[in-house]
CSV table of C-alpha atoms and ligand atoms in Angstrom, one decimal:
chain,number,residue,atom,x,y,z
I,9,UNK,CA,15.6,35.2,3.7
I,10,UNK,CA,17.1,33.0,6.7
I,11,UNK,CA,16.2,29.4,7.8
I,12,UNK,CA,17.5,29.8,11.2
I,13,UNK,CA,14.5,29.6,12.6
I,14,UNK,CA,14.0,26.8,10.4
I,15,UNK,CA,10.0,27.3,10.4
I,16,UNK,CA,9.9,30.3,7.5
I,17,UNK,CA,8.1,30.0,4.7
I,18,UNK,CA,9.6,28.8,1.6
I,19,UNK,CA,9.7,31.2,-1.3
I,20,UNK,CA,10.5,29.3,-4.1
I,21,UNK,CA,14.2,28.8,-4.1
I,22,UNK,CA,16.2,31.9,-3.6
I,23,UNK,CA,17.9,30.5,-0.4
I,24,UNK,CA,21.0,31.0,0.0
I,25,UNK,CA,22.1,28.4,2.0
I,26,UNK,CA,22.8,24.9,0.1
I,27,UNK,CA,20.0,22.4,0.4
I,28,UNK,CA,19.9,20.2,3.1
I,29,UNK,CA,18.2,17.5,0.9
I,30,UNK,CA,18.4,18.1,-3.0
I,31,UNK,CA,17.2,15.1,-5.3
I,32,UNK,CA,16.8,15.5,-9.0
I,33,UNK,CA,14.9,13.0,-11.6
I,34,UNK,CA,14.6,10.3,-9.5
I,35,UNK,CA,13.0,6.9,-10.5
I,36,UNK,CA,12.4,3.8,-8.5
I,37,UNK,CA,11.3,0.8,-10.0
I,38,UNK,CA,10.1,-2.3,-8.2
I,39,UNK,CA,10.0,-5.8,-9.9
I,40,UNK,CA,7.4,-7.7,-9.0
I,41,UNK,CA,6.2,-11.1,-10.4
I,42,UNK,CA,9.2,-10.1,-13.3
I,43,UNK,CA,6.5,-7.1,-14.1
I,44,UNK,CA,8.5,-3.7,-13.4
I,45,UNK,CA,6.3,-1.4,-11.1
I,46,UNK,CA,6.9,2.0,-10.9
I,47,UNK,CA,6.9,3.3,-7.7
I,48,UNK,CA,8.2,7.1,-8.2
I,49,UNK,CA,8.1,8.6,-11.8
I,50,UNK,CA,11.2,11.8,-12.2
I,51,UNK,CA,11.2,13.0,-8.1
I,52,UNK,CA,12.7,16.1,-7.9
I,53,UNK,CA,12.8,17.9,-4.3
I,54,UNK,CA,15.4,20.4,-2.3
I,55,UNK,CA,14.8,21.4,1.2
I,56,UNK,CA,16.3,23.8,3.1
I,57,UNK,CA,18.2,23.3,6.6
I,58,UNK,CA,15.4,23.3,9.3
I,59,UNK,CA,12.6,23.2,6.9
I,60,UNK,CA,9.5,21.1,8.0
I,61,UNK,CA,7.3,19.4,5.1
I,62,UNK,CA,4.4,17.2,5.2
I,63,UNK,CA,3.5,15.1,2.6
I,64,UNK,CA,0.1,13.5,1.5
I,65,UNK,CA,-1.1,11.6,-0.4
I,66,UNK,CA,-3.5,8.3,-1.4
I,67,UNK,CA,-2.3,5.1,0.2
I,68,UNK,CA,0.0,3.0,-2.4
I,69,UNK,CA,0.9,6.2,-3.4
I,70,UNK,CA,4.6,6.5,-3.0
I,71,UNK,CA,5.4,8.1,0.1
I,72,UNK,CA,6.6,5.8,2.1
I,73,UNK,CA,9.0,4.4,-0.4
I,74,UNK,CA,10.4,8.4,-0.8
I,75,UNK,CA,11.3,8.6,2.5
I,76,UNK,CA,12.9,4.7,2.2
I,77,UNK,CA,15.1,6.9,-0.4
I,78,UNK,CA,15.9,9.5,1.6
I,79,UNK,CA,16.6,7.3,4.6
I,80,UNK,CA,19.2,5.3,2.7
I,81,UNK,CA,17.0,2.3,2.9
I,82,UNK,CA,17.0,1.8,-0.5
I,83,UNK,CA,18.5,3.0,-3.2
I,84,UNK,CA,16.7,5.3,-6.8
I,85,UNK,CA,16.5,3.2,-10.2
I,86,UNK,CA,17.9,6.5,-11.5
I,87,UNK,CA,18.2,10.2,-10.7
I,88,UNK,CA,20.6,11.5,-7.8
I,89,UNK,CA,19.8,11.8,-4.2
I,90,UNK,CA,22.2,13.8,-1.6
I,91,UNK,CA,21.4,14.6,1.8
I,92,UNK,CA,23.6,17.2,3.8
I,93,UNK,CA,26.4,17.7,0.8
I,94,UNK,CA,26.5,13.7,0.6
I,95,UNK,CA,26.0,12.4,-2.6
I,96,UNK,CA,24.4,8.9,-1.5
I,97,UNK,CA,24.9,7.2,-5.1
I,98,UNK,CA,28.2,4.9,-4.9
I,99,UNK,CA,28.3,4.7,-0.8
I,100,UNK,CA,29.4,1.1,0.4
I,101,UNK,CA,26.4,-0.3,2.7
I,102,UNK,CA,28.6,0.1,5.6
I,103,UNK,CA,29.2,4.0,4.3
I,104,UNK,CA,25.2,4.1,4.0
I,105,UNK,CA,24.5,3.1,7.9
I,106,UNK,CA,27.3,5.7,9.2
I,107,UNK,CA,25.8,7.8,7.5
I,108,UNK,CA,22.0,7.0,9.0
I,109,UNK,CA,23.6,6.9,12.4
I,110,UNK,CA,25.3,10.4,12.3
I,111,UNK,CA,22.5,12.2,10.0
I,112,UNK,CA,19.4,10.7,10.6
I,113,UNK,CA,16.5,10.2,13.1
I,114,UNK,CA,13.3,8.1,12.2
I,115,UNK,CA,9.7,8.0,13.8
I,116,UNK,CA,7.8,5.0,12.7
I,117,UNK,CA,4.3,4.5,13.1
I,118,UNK,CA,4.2,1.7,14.9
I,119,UNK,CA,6.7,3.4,17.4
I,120,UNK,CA,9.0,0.1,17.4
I,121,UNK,CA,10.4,0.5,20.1
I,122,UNK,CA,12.1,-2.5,22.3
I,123,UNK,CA,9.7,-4.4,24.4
I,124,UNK,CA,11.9,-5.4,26.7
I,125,UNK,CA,13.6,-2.4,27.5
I,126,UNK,CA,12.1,0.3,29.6
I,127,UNK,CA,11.7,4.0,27.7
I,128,UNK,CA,15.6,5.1,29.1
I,129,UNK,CA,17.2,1.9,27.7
I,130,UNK,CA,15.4,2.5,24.4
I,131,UNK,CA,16.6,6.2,24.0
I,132,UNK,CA,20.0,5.4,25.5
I,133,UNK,CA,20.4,2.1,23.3
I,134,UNK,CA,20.3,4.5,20.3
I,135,UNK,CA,22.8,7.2,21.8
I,136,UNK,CA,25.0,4.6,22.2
I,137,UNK,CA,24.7,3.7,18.6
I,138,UNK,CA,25.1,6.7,17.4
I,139,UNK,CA,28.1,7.9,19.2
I,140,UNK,CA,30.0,4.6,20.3
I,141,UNK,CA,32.7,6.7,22.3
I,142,UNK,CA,30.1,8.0,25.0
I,143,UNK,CA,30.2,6.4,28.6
I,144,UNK,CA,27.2,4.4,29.7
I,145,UNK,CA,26.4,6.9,32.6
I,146,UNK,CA,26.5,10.2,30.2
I,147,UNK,CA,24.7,8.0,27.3
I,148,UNK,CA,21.9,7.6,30.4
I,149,UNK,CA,22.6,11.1,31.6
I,150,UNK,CA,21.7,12.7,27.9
I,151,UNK,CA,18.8,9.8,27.3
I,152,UNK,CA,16.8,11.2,31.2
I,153,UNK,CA,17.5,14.8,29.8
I,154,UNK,CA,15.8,13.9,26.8
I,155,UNK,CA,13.0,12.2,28.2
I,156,UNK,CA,12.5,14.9,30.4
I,157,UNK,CA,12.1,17.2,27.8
I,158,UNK,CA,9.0,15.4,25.9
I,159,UNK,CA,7.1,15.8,29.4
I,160,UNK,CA,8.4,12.1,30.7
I,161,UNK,CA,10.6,12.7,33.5
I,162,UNK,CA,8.8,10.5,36.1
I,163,UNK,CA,8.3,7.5,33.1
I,164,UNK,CA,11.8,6.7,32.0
I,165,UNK,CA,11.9,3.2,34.6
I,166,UNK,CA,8.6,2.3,32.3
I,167,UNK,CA,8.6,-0.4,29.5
I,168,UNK,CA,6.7,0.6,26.3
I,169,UNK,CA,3.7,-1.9,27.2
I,170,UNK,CA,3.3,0.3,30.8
I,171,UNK,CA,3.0,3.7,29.1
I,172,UNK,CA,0.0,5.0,26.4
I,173,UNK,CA,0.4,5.2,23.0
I,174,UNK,CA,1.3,9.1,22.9
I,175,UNK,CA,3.7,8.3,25.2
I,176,UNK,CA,5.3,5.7,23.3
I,177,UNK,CA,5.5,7.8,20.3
I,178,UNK,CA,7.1,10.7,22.4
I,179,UNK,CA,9.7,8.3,23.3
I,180,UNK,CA,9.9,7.6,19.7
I,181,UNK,CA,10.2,11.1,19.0
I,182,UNK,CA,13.4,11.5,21.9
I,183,UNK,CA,14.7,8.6,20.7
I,184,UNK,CA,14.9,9.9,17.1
I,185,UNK,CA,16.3,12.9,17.9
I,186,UNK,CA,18.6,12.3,21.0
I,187,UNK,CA,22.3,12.1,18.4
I,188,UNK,CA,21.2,15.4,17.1
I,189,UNK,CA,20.0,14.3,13.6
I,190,UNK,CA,20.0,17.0,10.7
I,191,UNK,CA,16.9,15.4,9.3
I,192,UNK,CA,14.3,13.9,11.0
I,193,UNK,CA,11.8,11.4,9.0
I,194,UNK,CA,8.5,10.3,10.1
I,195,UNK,CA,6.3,8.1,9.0
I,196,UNK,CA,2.5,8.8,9.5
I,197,UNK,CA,4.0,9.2,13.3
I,198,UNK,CA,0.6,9.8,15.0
I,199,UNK,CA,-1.6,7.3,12.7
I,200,UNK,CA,-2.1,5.0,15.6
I,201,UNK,CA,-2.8,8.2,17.8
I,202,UNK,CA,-6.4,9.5,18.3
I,203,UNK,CA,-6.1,13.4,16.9
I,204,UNK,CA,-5.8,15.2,19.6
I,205,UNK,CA,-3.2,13.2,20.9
I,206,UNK,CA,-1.4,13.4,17.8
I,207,UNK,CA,-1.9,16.9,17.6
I,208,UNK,CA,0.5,17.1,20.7
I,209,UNK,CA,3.1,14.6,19.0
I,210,UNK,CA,3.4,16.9,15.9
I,211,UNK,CA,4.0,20.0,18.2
I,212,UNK,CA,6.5,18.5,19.7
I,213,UNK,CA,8.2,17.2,17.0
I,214,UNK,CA,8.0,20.5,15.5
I,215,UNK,CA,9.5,22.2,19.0
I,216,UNK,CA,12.6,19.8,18.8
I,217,UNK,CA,13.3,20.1,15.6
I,218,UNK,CA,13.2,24.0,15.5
I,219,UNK,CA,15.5,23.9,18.9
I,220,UNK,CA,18.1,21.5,17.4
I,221,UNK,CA,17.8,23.2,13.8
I,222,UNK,CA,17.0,20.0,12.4
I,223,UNK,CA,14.8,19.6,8.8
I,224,UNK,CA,11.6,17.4,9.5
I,225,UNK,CA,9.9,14.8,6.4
I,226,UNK,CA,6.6,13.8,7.8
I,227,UNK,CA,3.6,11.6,5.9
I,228,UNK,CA,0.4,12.0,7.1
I,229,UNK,CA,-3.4,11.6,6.0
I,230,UNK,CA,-4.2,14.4,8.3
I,231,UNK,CA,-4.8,18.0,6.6
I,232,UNK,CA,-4.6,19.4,9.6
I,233,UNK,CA,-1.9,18.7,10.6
I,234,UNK,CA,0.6,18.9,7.2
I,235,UNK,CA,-0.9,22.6,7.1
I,236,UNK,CA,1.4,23.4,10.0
I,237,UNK,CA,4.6,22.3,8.4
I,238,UNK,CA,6.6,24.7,6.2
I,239,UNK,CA,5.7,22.8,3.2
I,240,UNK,CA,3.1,20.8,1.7
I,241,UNK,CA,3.9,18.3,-1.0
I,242,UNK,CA,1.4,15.8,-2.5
I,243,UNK,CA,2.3,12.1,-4.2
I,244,UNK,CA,0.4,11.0,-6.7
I,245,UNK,CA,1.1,7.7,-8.2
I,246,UNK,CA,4.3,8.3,-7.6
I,247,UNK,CA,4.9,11.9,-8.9
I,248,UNK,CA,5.6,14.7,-6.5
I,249,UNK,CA,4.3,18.4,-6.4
I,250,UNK,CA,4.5,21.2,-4.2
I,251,UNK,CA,1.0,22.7,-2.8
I,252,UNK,CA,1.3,26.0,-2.6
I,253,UNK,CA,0.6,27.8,0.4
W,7,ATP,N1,8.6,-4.6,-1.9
W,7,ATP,C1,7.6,-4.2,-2.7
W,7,ATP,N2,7.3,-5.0,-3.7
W,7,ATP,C2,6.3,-4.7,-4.6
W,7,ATP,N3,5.6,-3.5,-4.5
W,7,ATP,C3,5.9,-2.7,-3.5
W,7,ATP,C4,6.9,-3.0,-2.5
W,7,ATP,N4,7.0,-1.9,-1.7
W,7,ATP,C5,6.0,-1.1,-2.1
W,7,ATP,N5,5.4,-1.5,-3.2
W,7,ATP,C6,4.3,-0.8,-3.9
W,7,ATP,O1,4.7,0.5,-4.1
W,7,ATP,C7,3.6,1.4,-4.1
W,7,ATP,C8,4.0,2.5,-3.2
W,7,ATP,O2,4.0,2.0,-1.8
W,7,ATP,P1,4.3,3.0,-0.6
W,7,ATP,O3,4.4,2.1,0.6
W,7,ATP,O4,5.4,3.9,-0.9
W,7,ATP,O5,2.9,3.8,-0.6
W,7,ATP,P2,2.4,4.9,0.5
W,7,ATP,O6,2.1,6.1,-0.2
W,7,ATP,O7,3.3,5.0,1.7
W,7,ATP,O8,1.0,4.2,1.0
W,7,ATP,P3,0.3,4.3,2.5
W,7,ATP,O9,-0.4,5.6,2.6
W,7,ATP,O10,-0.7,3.1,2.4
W,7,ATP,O11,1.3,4.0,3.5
W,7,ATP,C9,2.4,0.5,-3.7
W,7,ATP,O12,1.7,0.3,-4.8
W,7,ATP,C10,3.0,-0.7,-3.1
W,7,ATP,O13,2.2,-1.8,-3.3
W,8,MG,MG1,3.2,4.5,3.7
């Protein structure tokens, strides 16, 4: 089979391209109150360049602190992560954040994005991050582009407060992907959206991935909406397993 397209269906290994993400036996232990918690219990997941998976789950479950693993926000008690051929285990912080800034984008619930700044500043602000050699006017150039493409061409002069929550998010969204991440994690992304709005969000997340080839991670609570990823993985106190289609 092929992933170009990046939105087949998996079939159970026999790809023969190398993983994009591949984690084996990982554990994450929290201390807390000198009691060791743990968090994830022997995580073991590969995806495939351009795959899209959704994971669900019960709240406290686990998932957030997997994708904190995968984003190189923190790092496994044990077991091996590696994310597009990098082996993560043994990377300097310093390493860790190059790596985030060249192979990562990240959708947050909350949207975070800058008050201050209006929805070009935000996207271009991360460009510039990303890829420190670009000028200012091609860093704004590529950040209206983007913004254009999630449908806000005539918002970019607006600050977050001046612009819906679905709109926020889709700045989110272009601001995730505008350096061309190969894997793009989300965090319940449309949890503060009402569903048919975040309907919308998903779809384009899903069309921007598949155009820039790019894996997606998403949590959600909504069936609905993991059914349309690739994938469908469920945490449950901290243990991991597939769903099968
Ligand atoms: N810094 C921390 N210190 C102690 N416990 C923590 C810490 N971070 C997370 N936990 C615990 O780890 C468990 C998993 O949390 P996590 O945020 O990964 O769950 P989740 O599945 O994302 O839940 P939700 O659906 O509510 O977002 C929870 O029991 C949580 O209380
Ligand atoms: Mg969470």
């Amino acid at each position: 089979m092929t992933y170009a397209t990046g939105l087949t269906n998996h079939d159970g290994g026999s790809a023969s391209v190398s993983p994009l993400i591949s984690i084996s036996n990982v554990d994450y232990t929290l201390t807390f109150e000198s009691t060791p918690l743990q968090i994830l219990k022997n995580v073991s997941l590969e995806v495939a360049p351009a795959q899209v998976v959704a994971i669900v789950g019960p709240s406290g479950s686990g998932k957030t602190s997997l994708l904190m693993l995968l984003g190189a926000l923190e790092r496994p008690t044990a077991g091996k992560v590696r994310i597009a051929g990098q082996d993560l285990e043994g990377l300097s912080e310093d390493s860790l954040a190059a790596f985030r800034r060249k192979t990562l984008g990240i959708v947050f619930q909350s949207f975070y994005l800058i008050p201050s700044l209006t929805a070009l500043d935000n996207v271009s602000l991360a460009l510039e991050i990303a890829e420190p050699g670009l000028s200012l006017a091609e860093a704004r150039e590529r950040s209206a582009k983007a913004l254009d493409a999630v449908g806000l061409g005539s918002r970019i002069h607006h600050r977050p407060s001046a612009l819906s929550g679905g709109e926020q998010q889709r700045v989110g969204l272009a601001r995730a992907m505008i350096a061309r991440p190969k894997l793009l994690l989300a965090d319940e992304p449309t949890g503060n959206l009402d569903q048919n709005t975040g309907a919308k969000v998903i779809e384009l997340m899903f069309d921007m991935a598949r155009q820039q080839h790019a894996a997606v991670i998403f949590v959600t609570h909504d069936p609905a909406l993991a059914a349309r990823a690739d994938r469908m993985l469920t945490m449950t106190r901290g243990e991991l397993t597939e769903v099968p289609k």
